[in-house]
Amino acid sequence: MRIGFIGLGIMGKPIAKNLRSAGYDLVVHDIVSQPVEELVQAGASKASSPREVAQHSDCLITMLPNSPEVEQVILGKNGVIEGINAGAIVVDMSSIAPLVSQKVAGRLKEKNVEMLDAPVSGGEPKAVDGTLAIMVGGSETAFKKVEPILLKVGASAIRCGEIGSGNVTKLANQIIVALNISAVSEAMVLATKAGVDPEKVFNAIKGGLAGSTVMNAKMPMILEGNFRPGFRIDLHIKDLQNALDTAHEIGVPVPLTGEVMEFMQALKVDGKEKDDHGGLIQFFEKLAGVQVRKQA
Ligand code: NAD
């Protein structure tokens, strides 16, 4: 099966490399040339437009920042839709608005092309290891055809429902992660200002009910004051905006998501939007005038 890949950023580049290592015939494209050349070195061929990628793909994967980029790359001028062959499958692994997944899939269907939305969780380390958690929306038939490909880059690929369900699942994931980081931040700022070593607090509670994958991933970074991304605050703002828009569109108030969105907006005003989302703690640290760091 020939695979096309568009969007070779923090996530897309290692995913594409893993597909190449698994032996797939790969054609790649990005508006930035450096990662394209890296993939060419690894044995992929390059194409000058999404349309050209589509002409050479049985399965075409996109890993782009957000809904507007996905719409442009797939439906825009020189886009995937102009070159794709009937019977091919498009797999969008970007985290975007579910309603946009449904719109793009509808247009592709007119060309007899099926689309799956298949956003991921796990960040760059799991993209590199090929152990991402992949949440998929779309038909069972299309899913079964591409499942072996997804399992080359993910530890799990779960079909959650029809098109858009993958991104609904991802929005749920992003709400839980953002709220969890906020809870850890508020609690650790309290402990630190109360005079208790936050590393001891972490070690004491991580095996109990308050423990979480989020706390295990973010506390070591917070204690070092290391907010190098990882997953940037500006991307998480994008996800929460998609969550708010989707929720309001279907009549679901999401008060906690709205509140965390404002913490992130405050950090953006402070010039910290390129920090890792673990840097959310800086909002709480500023309120209390204390820093949660490793103690000598
Ligand atoms: P990124 O900004 O590093 O990569 C996006 C890539 O898309 C870039 O290489 C960019 O040049 C390319 N691109 C943008 N517009 C394009 C166009 N018109 N044509 C061709 N290429 C184009 O972002 P990322 O961190 O790799 O994230 C990609 C998606 O995965 C996002 O939706 C993000 O929310 C999601 N995600 C990211 C992480 C993470 O930890 N970084 C984790 C899970 C999910």
GROMACS .gro file of C-alpha atoms and ligand atoms in nm:
model
  340
    1MET     CA    1   0.000   0.000   0.000
    2ARG     CA    2   0.139   0.342  -0.099
    3ILE     CA    3   0.110   0.596   0.182
    4GLY     CA    4   0.107   0.975   0.140
    5PHE     CA    5   0.194   1.192   0.440
    6ILE     CA    6   0.135   1.568   0.474
    7GLY     CA    7   0.250   1.766   0.781
    8LEU     CA    8   0.593   1.668   0.913
    9GLY     CA    9   0.603   1.869   1.237
   10ILE     CA   10   0.674   1.760   1.597
   11MET     CA   11   0.429   1.470   1.560
   12GLY     CA   12   0.413   1.404   1.185
   13LYS     CA   13   0.787   1.361   1.127
   14PRO     CA   14   0.841   1.073   1.373
   15ILE     CA   15   0.514   0.906   1.267
   16ALA     CA   16   0.620   0.922   0.901
   17LYS     CA   17   0.966   0.789   0.992
   18ASN     CA   18   0.809   0.492   1.171
   19LEU     CA   19   0.595   0.413   0.866
   20ARG     CA   20   0.905   0.423   0.649
   21SER     CA   21   1.092   0.197   0.896
   22ALA     CA   22   0.797  -0.045   0.875
   23GLY     CA   23   0.870  -0.071   0.502
   24TYR     CA   24   0.585   0.134   0.352
   25ASP     CA   25   0.631   0.311   0.021
   26LEU     CA   26   0.599   0.675   0.134
   27VAL     CA   27   0.549   1.010  -0.041
   28VAL     CA   28   0.566   1.322   0.179
   29HIS     CA   29   0.492   1.694   0.169
   30ASP     CA   30   0.527   1.994   0.404
   31ILE     CA   31   0.556   2.369   0.347
   32VAL     CA   32   0.884   2.354   0.542
   33SER     CA   33   1.162   2.179   0.349
   34GLN     CA   34   1.393   2.056   0.628
   35PRO     CA   35   1.175   1.768   0.759
   36VAL     CA   36   1.088   1.672   0.401
   37GLU     CA   37   1.459   1.630   0.324
   38GLU     CA   38   1.503   1.421   0.641
   39LEU     CA   39   1.231   1.183   0.520
   40VAL     CA   40   1.387   1.170   0.173
   41GLN     CA   41   1.713   1.066   0.341
   42ALA     CA   42   1.513   0.787   0.508
   43GLY     CA   43   1.394   0.663   0.168
   44ALA     CA   44   1.066   0.851   0.114
   45SER     CA   45   0.992   1.046  -0.203
   46LYS     CA   46   0.871   1.407  -0.193
   47ALA     CA   47   0.583   1.581  -0.368
   48SER     CA   48   0.541   1.951  -0.433
   49SER     CA   49   0.171   1.977  -0.339
   50PRO     CA   50  -0.104   1.791  -0.152
   51ARG     CA   51  -0.257   1.718  -0.495
   52GLU     CA   52   0.062   1.542  -0.608
   53VAL     CA   53   0.081   1.342  -0.283
   54ALA     CA   54  -0.279   1.229  -0.340
   55GLN     CA   55  -0.205   1.110  -0.695
   56HIS     CA   56   0.047   0.861  -0.554
   57SER     CA   57  -0.142   0.742  -0.243
   58ASP     CA   58  -0.374   0.454  -0.157
   59CYS     CA   59  -0.384   0.586   0.199
   60LEU     CA   60  -0.315   0.954   0.265
   61ILE     CA   61  -0.237   1.074   0.618
   62THR     CA   62  -0.246   1.437   0.733
   63MET     CA   63  -0.095   1.568   1.060
   64LEU     CA   64  -0.159   1.943   1.057
   65PRO     CA   65  -0.211   2.208   1.327
   66ASN     CA   66  -0.587   2.277   1.311
   67SER     CA   67  -0.912   2.284   1.112
   68PRO     CA   68  -0.821   2.568   0.867
   69GLU     CA   69  -0.498   2.391   0.758
   70VAL     CA   70  -0.683   2.059   0.713
   71GLU     CA   71  -0.953   2.228   0.504
   72GLN     CA   72  -0.692   2.407   0.293
   73VAL     CA   73  -0.471   2.101   0.237
   74ILE     CA   74  -0.760   1.867   0.152
   75LEU     CA   75  -1.021   2.092  -0.011
   76GLY     CA   76  -0.814   2.396  -0.123
   77LYS     CA   77  -0.641   2.479  -0.452
   78ASN     CA   78  -0.391   2.206  -0.545
   79GLY     CA   79  -0.542   2.014  -0.256
   80VAL     CA   80  -0.578   1.642  -0.192
   81ILE     CA   81  -0.930   1.638  -0.341
   82GLU     CA   82  -0.792   1.738  -0.684
   83GLY     CA   83  -0.556   1.440  -0.706
   84ILE     CA   84  -0.701   1.159  -0.500
   85ASN     CA   85  -0.808   0.832  -0.666
   86ALA     CA   86  -1.151   0.677  -0.601
   87GLY     CA   87  -1.119   0.402  -0.339
   88ALA     CA   88  -0.830   0.568  -0.154
   89ILE     CA   89  -0.866   0.642   0.218
   90VAL     CA   90  -0.776   0.973   0.385
   91VAL     CA   91  -0.674   0.953   0.752
   92ASP     CA   92  -0.658   1.289   0.929
   93MET     CA   93  -0.454   1.251   1.248
   94SER     CA   94  -0.467   1.624   1.335
   95SER     CA   95  -0.669   1.736   1.638
   96ILE     CA   96  -0.944   1.949   1.482
   97ALA     CA   97  -1.311   2.043   1.526
   98PRO     CA   98  -1.533   1.733   1.477
   99LEU     CA   99  -1.776   1.932   1.262
  100VAL     CA  100  -1.491   2.016   1.020
  101SER     CA  101  -1.397   1.645   1.000
  102GLN     CA  102  -1.756   1.574   0.898
  103LYS     CA  103  -1.757   1.855   0.639
  104VAL     CA  104  -1.427   1.747   0.478
  105ALA     CA  105  -1.535   1.381   0.479
  106GLY     CA  106  -1.859   1.476   0.306
  107ARG     CA  107  -1.671   1.646   0.021
  108LEU     CA  108  -1.432   1.350  -0.020
  109LYS     CA  109  -1.725   1.108  -0.030
  110GLU     CA  110  -1.843   1.279  -0.351
  111LYS     CA  111  -1.518   1.143  -0.503
  112ASN     CA  112  -1.575   0.795  -0.358
  113VAL     CA  113  -1.300   0.853  -0.104
  114GLU     CA  114  -1.356   0.760   0.261
  115MET     CA  115  -1.208   0.960   0.546
  116LEU     CA  116  -1.127   0.867   0.903
  117ASP     CA  117  -1.052   1.121   1.176
  118ALA     CA  118  -0.777   0.968   1.389
  119PRO     CA  119  -0.627   1.215   1.638
  120VAL     CA  120  -0.368   1.092   1.883
  121SER     CA  121  -0.261   1.123   2.244
  122GLY     CA  122   0.085   1.065   2.384
  123GLY     CA  123   0.290   1.355   2.253
  124GLU     CA  124   0.629   1.353   2.084
  125PRO     CA  125   0.787   1.073   2.296
  126LYS     CA  126   0.514   0.826   2.202
  127ALA     CA  127   0.517   0.944   1.839
  128VAL     CA  128   0.889   0.861   1.834
  129ASP     CA  129   0.837   0.522   2.006
  130GLY     CA  130   0.538   0.433   1.787
  131THR     CA  131   0.319   0.388   2.096
  132LEU     CA  132   0.054   0.658   2.047
  133ALA     CA  133  -0.307   0.616   2.162
  134ILE     CA  134  -0.518   0.666   1.849
  135MET     CA  135  -0.891   0.749   1.861
  136VAL     CA  136  -1.072   0.690   1.535
  137GLY     CA  137  -1.399   0.801   1.376
  138GLY     CA  138  -1.538   0.668   1.047
  139SER     CA  139  -1.671   0.351   0.888
  140GLU     CA  140  -1.574   0.010   1.024
  141THR     CA  141  -1.473  -0.099   0.672
  142ALA     CA  142  -1.229   0.188   0.621
  143PHE     CA  143  -1.098   0.143   0.976
  144LYS     CA  144  -1.025  -0.228   0.919
  145LYS     CA  145  -0.832  -0.143   0.601
  146VAL     CA  146  -0.597   0.106   0.771
  147GLU     CA  147  -0.581  -0.052   1.119
  148PRO     CA  148  -0.252  -0.235   1.041
  149ILE     CA  149  -0.096   0.100   0.941
  150LEU     CA  150  -0.221   0.273   1.255
  151LEU     CA  151  -0.084  -0.005   1.474
  152LYS     CA  152   0.263   0.058   1.326
  153VAL     CA  153   0.259   0.403   1.489
  154GLY     CA  154   0.030   0.346   1.786
  155ALA     CA  155   0.005   0.106   2.079
  156SER     CA  156  -0.373   0.121   2.039
  157ALA     CA  157  -0.622   0.231   1.775
  158ILE     CA  158  -0.983   0.233   1.894
  159ARG     CA  159  -1.276   0.308   1.664
  160CYS     CA  160  -1.507   0.530   1.870
  161GLY     CA  161  -1.791   0.572   1.616
  162GLU     CA  162  -1.870   0.747   1.288
  163ILE     CA  163  -1.669   1.032   1.136
  164GLY     CA  164  -1.601   1.308   1.392
  165SER     CA  165  -1.601   1.064   1.687
  166GLY     CA  166  -1.222   1.053   1.695
  167ASN     CA  167  -1.206   1.428   1.745
  168VAL     CA  168  -1.492   1.429   1.998
  169THR     CA  169  -1.288   1.174   2.195
  170LYS     CA  170  -0.977   1.390   2.160
  171LEU     CA  171  -1.165   1.698   2.289
  172ALA     CA  172  -1.272   1.495   2.593
  173ASN     CA  173  -0.908   1.393   2.639
  174GLN     CA  174  -0.788   1.753   2.617
  175ILE     CA  175  -1.046   1.877   2.868
  176ILE     CA  176  -0.939   1.609   3.117
  177VAL     CA  177  -0.567   1.683   3.067
  178ALA     CA  178  -0.608   2.063   3.101
  179LEU     CA  179  -0.822   2.034   3.415
  180ASN     CA  180  -0.586   1.777   3.564
  181ILE     CA  181  -0.280   2.003   3.512
  182SER     CA  182  -0.475   2.291   3.670
  183ALA     CA  183  -0.570   2.080   3.973
  184VAL     CA  184  -0.212   1.960   4.021
  185SER     CA  185  -0.089   2.320   3.986
  186GLU     CA  186  -0.331   2.470   4.238
  187ALA     CA  187  -0.260   2.193   4.491
  188MET     CA  188   0.118   2.210   4.456
  189VAL     CA  189   0.124   2.590   4.489
  190LEU     CA  190  -0.078   2.554   4.811
  191ALA     CA  191   0.158   2.286   4.949
  192THR     CA  192   0.470   2.488   4.861
  193LYS     CA  193   0.345   2.812   5.016
  194ALA     CA  194   0.239   2.616   5.325
  195GLY     CA  195   0.606   2.516   5.358
  196VAL     CA  196   0.589   2.153   5.244
  197ASP     CA  197   0.840   2.027   4.985
  198PRO     CA  198   0.632   1.971   4.665
  199GLU     CA  199   0.851   1.678   4.559
  200LYS     CA  200   0.761   1.502   4.886
  201VAL     CA  201   0.392   1.579   4.827
  202PHE     CA  202   0.420   1.430   4.476
  203ASN     CA  203   0.593   1.115   4.601
  204ALA     CA  204   0.345   1.075   4.887
  205ILE     CA  205   0.029   1.100   4.677
  206LYS     CA  206   0.119   0.966   4.332
  207GLY     CA  207   0.027   0.606   4.422
  208GLY     CA  208  -0.312   0.707   4.565
  209LEU     CA  209  -0.639   0.820   4.409
  210ALA     CA  210  -0.499   1.165   4.320
  211GLY     CA  211  -0.222   1.006   4.116
  212SER     CA  212  -0.247   1.038   3.738
  213THR     CA  213  -0.051   0.994   3.417
  214VAL     CA  214  -0.068   1.372   3.383
  215MET     CA  215   0.085   1.429   3.728
  216ASN     CA  216   0.357   1.169   3.664
  217ALA     CA  217   0.447   1.335   3.333
  218LYS     CA  218   0.430   1.700   3.442
  219MET     CA  219   0.552   1.712   3.804
  220PRO     CA  220   0.915   1.618   3.723
  221MET     CA  221   0.919   1.896   3.461
  222ILE     CA  222   0.758   2.148   3.697
  223LEU     CA  223   1.008   2.067   3.975
  224GLU     CA  224   1.292   2.140   3.730
  225GLY     CA  225   1.120   2.457   3.601
  226ASN     CA  226   1.140   2.295   3.257
  227PHE     CA  227   0.857   2.417   3.034
  228ARG     CA  228   1.016   2.325   2.700
  229PRO     CA  229   0.744   2.168   2.479
  230GLY     CA  230   0.621   1.889   2.445
  231PHE     CA  231   0.273   2.009   2.388
  232ARG     CA  232   0.252   2.387   2.362
  233ILE     CA  233   0.000   2.604   2.546
  234ASP     CA  234  -0.105   2.763   2.214
  235LEU     CA  235  -0.201   2.419   2.077
  236HIS     CA  236  -0.396   2.344   2.394
  237ILE     CA  237  -0.576   2.680   2.358
  238LYS     CA  238  -0.669   2.565   2.007
  239ASP     CA  239  -0.809   2.237   2.143
  240LEU     CA  240  -1.005   2.409   2.422
  241GLN     CA  241  -1.147   2.657   2.169
  242ASN     CA  242  -1.261   2.361   1.957
  243ALA     CA  243  -1.410   2.204   2.272
  244LEU     CA  244  -1.596   2.525   2.363
  245ASP     CA  245  -1.724   2.577   2.007
  246THR     CA  246  -1.837   2.216   1.971
  247ALA     CA  247  -2.000   2.210   2.315
  248HIS     CA  248  -2.189   2.534   2.257
  249GLU     CA  249  -2.297   2.425   1.909
  250ILE     CA  250  -2.468   2.115   2.052
  251GLY     CA  251  -2.593   2.277   2.373
  252VAL     CA  252  -2.347   2.164   2.641
  253PRO     CA  253  -2.221   2.421   2.894
  254VAL     CA  254  -1.859   2.345   2.987
  255PRO     CA  255  -1.784   2.582   3.278
  256LEU     CA  256  -1.457   2.422   3.390
  257THR     CA  257  -1.316   2.423   3.037
  258GLY     CA  258  -1.405   2.793   3.007
  259GLU     CA  259  -1.218   2.870   3.326
  260VAL     CA  260  -0.900   2.685   3.229
  261MET     CA  261  -0.914   2.854   2.889
  262GLU     CA  262  -0.885   3.190   3.069
  263PHE     CA  263  -0.579   3.068   3.267
  264MET     CA  264  -0.418   2.982   2.935
  265GLN     CA  265  -0.519   3.317   2.783
  266ALA     CA  266  -0.352   3.496   3.078
  267LEU     CA  267  -0.029   3.301   3.013
  268LYS     CA  268  -0.050   3.394   2.645
  269VAL     CA  269  -0.067   3.763   2.741
  270ASP     CA  270   0.244   3.696   2.954
  271GLY     CA  271   0.426   3.566   2.640
  272LYS     CA  272   0.426   3.204   2.757
  273GLU     CA  273   0.210   3.049   2.483
  274LYS     CA  274   0.504   2.853   2.338
  275ASP     CA  275   0.574   2.688   2.676
  276ASP     CA  276   0.472   2.329   2.744
  277HIS     CA  277   0.119   2.306   2.887
  278GLY     CA  278   0.279   2.194   3.215
  279GLY     CA  279   0.371   2.565   3.231
  280LEU     CA  280   0.007   2.628   3.327
  281ILE     CA  281   0.138   2.617   3.685
  282GLN     CA  282   0.301   2.957   3.624
  283PHE     CA  283  -0.048   3.114   3.633
  284PHE     CA  284  -0.109   2.976   3.983
  285GLU     CA  285   0.247   3.055   4.096
  286LYS     CA  286   0.200   3.419   4.000
  287LEU     CA  287  -0.129   3.445   4.193
  288ALA     CA  288   0.033   3.312   4.511
  289GLY     CA  289   0.382   3.459   4.465
  290VAL     CA  290   0.560   3.126   4.504
  291GLN     CA  291   0.742   2.880   4.276
  292VAL     CA  292   0.698   2.502   4.289
  293ARG     CA  293   1.057   2.382   4.243
  294LYS     CA  294   1.295   2.113   4.361
  295GLN     CA  295   1.436   2.206   4.702
  296ALA     CA  296   1.805   2.183   4.772
  297NAD     P1  297   0.355   2.126   1.433
  297NAD     O1  298   0.318   2.270   1.424
  297NAD     O2  299   0.487   2.088   1.490
  297NAD     O3  300   0.343   2.055   1.290
  297NAD     C1  301   0.251   2.089   1.189
  297NAD     C2  302   0.318   2.069   1.055
  297NAD     O4  303   0.223   2.100   0.952
  297NAD     C3  304   0.436   2.164   1.034
  297NAD     O5  305   0.549   2.092   0.986
  297NAD     C4  306   0.386   2.262   0.928
  297NAD     O6  307   0.488   2.314   0.844
  297NAD     C5  308   0.289   2.174   0.851
  297NAD     N1  309   0.190   2.252   0.776
  297NAD     C6  310   0.115   2.355   0.820
  297NAD     N2  311   0.037   2.401   0.719
  297NAD     C7  312   0.065   2.324   0.611
  297NAD     C8  313   0.018   2.323   0.477
  297NAD     N3  314  -0.073   2.412   0.435
  297NAD     N4  315   0.069   2.232   0.392
  297NAD     C9  316   0.162   2.142   0.433
  297NAD     N5  317   0.212   2.138   0.558
  297NAD    C10  318   0.164   2.229   0.646
  297NAD     O7  319   0.238   2.058   1.518
  297NAD     P2  320   0.240   1.916   1.593
  297NAD     O8  321   0.282   1.936   1.735
  297NAD     O9  322   0.307   1.816   1.508
  297NAD    O10  323   0.082   1.888   1.601
  297NAD    C11  324   0.009   1.841   1.490
  297NAD    C12  325  -0.131   1.803   1.539
  297NAD    O11  326  -0.120   1.699   1.636
  297NAD    C13  327  -0.205   1.919   1.607
  297NAD    O12  328  -0.341   1.914   1.573
  297NAD    C14  329  -0.183   1.892   1.754
  297NAD    O13  330  -0.287   1.947   1.834
  297NAD    C15  331  -0.183   1.740   1.756
  297NAD     N6  332  -0.110   1.680   1.869
  297NAD    C16  333   0.011   1.729   1.906
  297NAD    C17  334   0.077   1.670   2.014
  297NAD    C18  335   0.211   1.722   2.063
  297NAD    O14  336   0.254   1.681   2.172
  297NAD     N7  337   0.281   1.805   1.986
  297NAD    C19  338   0.018   1.563   2.083
  297NAD    C20  339  -0.102   1.513   2.039
  297NAD    C21  340  -0.167   1.573   1.932
   0.00000   0.00000   0.00000
